[in-house]
Short mmCIF file of C-alpha atoms in Angstrom, two decimals:
data_model
loop_
_atom_site.label_atom_id
_atom_site.label_comp_id
_atom_site.label_asym_id
_atom_site.label_seq_id
_atom_site.Cartn_x
_atom_site.Cartn_y
_atom_site.Cartn_z
CA UNK A 224 -35.72 -7.71 -16.53
CA UNK A 225 -39.07 -6.90 -18.23
CA UNK A 226 -42.03 -7.58 -16.04
CA UNK A 227 -45.40 -8.81 -17.71
CA UNK A 228 -48.34 -10.35 -16.22
CA UNK A 229 -50.33 -12.83 -18.29
CA UNK A 230 -53.67 -14.07 -17.85
CA UNK A 231 -55.33 -17.43 -18.93
CA UNK A 232 -58.97 -17.01 -18.69
CA UNK A 233 -60.13 -17.99 -15.39
CA UNK A 234 -56.53 -19.04 -14.22
CA UNK A 235 -53.38 -16.95 -13.69
CA UNK A 236 -49.69 -17.73 -13.85
CA UNK A 237 -49.43 -15.98 -10.69
CA UNK A 238 -47.86 -12.83 -9.56
CA UNK A 239 -44.69 -11.38 -11.15
CA UNK A 240 -44.18 -13.19 -14.22
CA UNK A 241 -41.06 -12.08 -15.97
CA UNK A 242 -39.43 -12.84 -19.23
CA UNK A 243 -36.04 -11.45 -19.79
CA UNK A 244 -32.90 -12.19 -21.99
CA UNK A 245 -29.59 -12.16 -20.04
CA UNK A 246 -25.82 -12.94 -20.19
CA UNK A 247 -24.74 -15.79 -17.62
CA UNK A 248 -21.05 -16.08 -16.23
CA UNK A 249 -19.61 -17.96 -19.20
CA UNK A 250 -20.90 -14.99 -21.38
CA UNK A 251 -23.62 -17.17 -22.97
CA UNK A 252 -27.11 -15.59 -23.55
CA UNK A 253 -29.93 -17.03 -21.68
CA UNK A 254 -33.62 -16.55 -21.67
CA UNK A 255 -35.46 -16.51 -18.36
CA UNK A 256 -39.24 -16.74 -17.36
CA UNK A 257 -40.28 -16.43 -13.80
CA UNK A 258 -43.63 -16.91 -12.27
CA UNK A 259 -45.43 -18.09 -9.15
CA UNK A 260 -47.96 -20.77 -10.51
CA UNK A 261 -51.02 -21.56 -8.22
CA UNK A 262 -51.93 -24.91 -10.05
CA UNK A 263 -49.80 -27.50 -11.81
CA UNK A 264 -51.74 -26.82 -15.03
CA UNK A 265 -50.55 -23.10 -14.81
CA UNK A 266 -47.00 -24.13 -14.56
CA UNK A 267 -47.32 -26.30 -17.58
CA UNK A 268 -48.90 -23.59 -19.52
CA UNK A 269 -45.99 -21.63 -18.50
CA UNK A 270 -43.54 -24.13 -19.71
CA UNK A 271 -45.21 -24.17 -22.96
CA UNK A 272 -45.13 -20.54 -23.61
CA UNK A 273 -41.32 -20.28 -22.48
CA UNK A 274 -40.56 -23.07 -24.94
CA UNK A 275 -42.55 -21.41 -27.89
CA UNK A 276 -40.17 -18.33 -27.09
CA UNK A 277 -37.10 -20.27 -27.86
CA UNK A 278 -34.97 -20.19 -31.07
CA UNK A 279 -33.82 -22.47 -32.14
CA UNK A 280 -36.79 -24.71 -30.46
CA UNK A 281 -35.19 -27.56 -28.52
CA UNK A 282 -35.78 -31.25 -30.02
CA UNK A 283 -39.53 -32.37 -29.15
CA UNK A 284 -38.33 -34.87 -26.55
CA UNK A 285 -36.45 -32.23 -24.65
CA UNK A 286 -39.79 -29.96 -24.56
CA UNK A 287 -41.80 -33.06 -23.49
CA UNK A 288 -39.47 -33.70 -20.80
CA UNK A 289 -39.22 -30.11 -19.61
CA UNK A 290 -43.04 -29.79 -19.46
CA UNK A 291 -42.92 -33.03 -17.37
CA UNK A 292 -40.24 -32.00 -15.06
CA UNK A 293 -42.24 -28.70 -14.51
CA UNK A 294 -45.59 -30.65 -13.76
CA UNK A 295 -43.92 -33.11 -11.37
CA UNK A 296 -41.70 -30.28 -9.59
CA UNK A 297 -44.53 -27.95 -9.02
CA UNK A 298 -47.09 -30.99 -8.15
CA UNK A 299 -44.64 -31.88 -5.23
CA UNK A 300 -44.17 -28.68 -4.09
CA UNK A 301 -48.06 -27.92 -3.82
CA UNK A 302 -48.62 -31.53 -2.33
CA UNK A 303 -45.79 -31.74 0.02
CA UNK A 304 -44.10 -28.45 0.79
CA UNK A 305 -46.93 -25.78 1.01
CA UNK A 306 -46.92 -24.07 -2.31
CA UNK A 307 -44.63 -22.55 -4.95
CA UNK A 308 -42.73 -19.46 -4.16
CA UNK A 309 -41.18 -19.09 -7.51
CA UNK A 310 -40.88 -21.27 -10.90
CA UNK A 311 -38.06 -20.28 -12.93
CA UNK A 312 -37.26 -21.54 -16.42
CA UNK A 313 -34.02 -20.65 -18.02
CA UNK A 314 -32.51 -21.65 -21.18
CA UNK A 315 -29.14 -21.05 -23.11
CA UNK A 316 -27.76 -22.59 -26.20
CA UNK A 317 -26.56 -25.93 -24.23
CA UNK A 318 -29.35 -26.39 -21.67
CA UNK A 319 -32.62 -25.75 -20.17
CA UNK A 320 -33.13 -25.52 -16.48
CA UNK A 321 -36.33 -25.59 -14.22
CA UNK A 322 -36.25 -24.32 -10.72
CA UNK A 323 -39.09 -24.49 -8.24
CA UNK A 324 -38.88 -22.71 -4.98
CA UNK A 325 -40.97 -23.53 -2.25
CA UNK A 326 -41.34 -22.51 1.55
CA UNK A 327 -40.59 -26.10 3.23
CA UNK A 328 -36.82 -26.85 4.18
CA UNK A 329 -37.58 -30.65 3.77
CA UNK A 330 -35.88 -32.15 0.86
CA UNK A 331 -37.58 -34.36 -1.42
CA UNK A 332 -37.64 -38.14 -0.36
CA UNK A 333 -37.36 -41.47 -2.26
CA UNK A 334 -40.76 -43.38 -1.39
CA UNK A 335 -41.77 -46.76 -2.63
CA UNK A 336 -44.21 -46.31 -5.49
CA UNK A 337 -47.75 -47.13 -4.49
CA UNK A 338 -48.91 -49.30 -7.32
CA UNK A 339 -52.43 -49.00 -6.41
CA UNK A 340 -52.34 -45.08 -7.34
CA UNK A 341 -53.28 -43.67 -3.94
CA UNK A 342 -50.17 -42.40 -2.55
CA UNK A 343 -47.78 -41.53 -5.40
CA UNK A 344 -44.27 -42.04 -5.10
CA UNK A 345 -43.52 -42.03 -8.94
CA UNK A 346 -42.61 -38.35 -9.17
CA UNK A 347 -39.14 -37.86 -7.72
CA UNK A 348 -37.74 -41.10 -9.22
CA UNK A 349 -39.03 -39.87 -12.73
CA UNK A 350 -37.40 -36.21 -12.00
CA UNK A 351 -34.09 -37.91 -11.29
CA UNK A 352 -34.20 -40.16 -14.38
CA UNK A 353 -35.42 -37.43 -16.98
CA UNK A 354 -32.92 -34.56 -15.77
CA UNK A 355 -29.38 -34.57 -16.53
CA UNK A 356 -28.51 -33.04 -13.17
CA UNK A 357 -31.04 -32.38 -10.08
CA UNK A 358 -30.07 -30.21 -7.22
CA UNK A 359 -31.61 -29.28 -4.00
CA UNK A 360 -30.34 -26.11 -2.22
CA UNK A 361 -31.35 -24.11 0.78
CA UNK A 362 -32.94 -20.78 0.33
CA UNK A 363 -31.45 -17.86 2.36
CA UNK A 364 -34.75 -16.80 3.59
CA UNK A 365 -35.97 -20.43 4.55
CA UNK A 366 -37.38 -23.05 2.02
CA UNK A 367 -35.59 -24.86 -0.72
CA UNK A 368 -35.22 -24.77 -4.42
CA UNK A 369 -35.06 -27.72 -6.57
CA UNK A 370 -33.41 -27.26 -9.76
CA UNK A 371 -33.31 -29.67 -12.72
CA UNK A 372 -31.30 -29.38 -15.95
CA UNK A 373 -31.82 -30.93 -19.25
CA UNK A 374 -29.36 -31.02 -22.31
CA UNK A 375 -30.81 -29.05 -25.06
#
């Protein structure tokens, strides 16, 4: 996989940004973007750049939903799981997937949304509604990956 590092002014997408084209197990071509964002804003910027490189571009609602999923999953990892180990974006001709790996083994939990706006509780249900599929898997070295797929 081709390795690049991209800077955004004072911010950085993080260590080990990589963009590559591969072939999945079904023989379909896929595009991958891998980074370690330190802020949700960096993750959104990565998602915008990833989407800009897809041809044909996904419909606007898919792009908007992907950016929202990336933002929510990264924000949750930063807030509840001790950070983001890896953000991976992958697309093939049928779907777009986001995976956020973090160091915590604790799976996301449904919470009653705080209508006063102090304690959140809206993100995880929104992720589950926006994505076609959502999966949480334990990582071999510890932590977990939260994966969400959108149909392209």
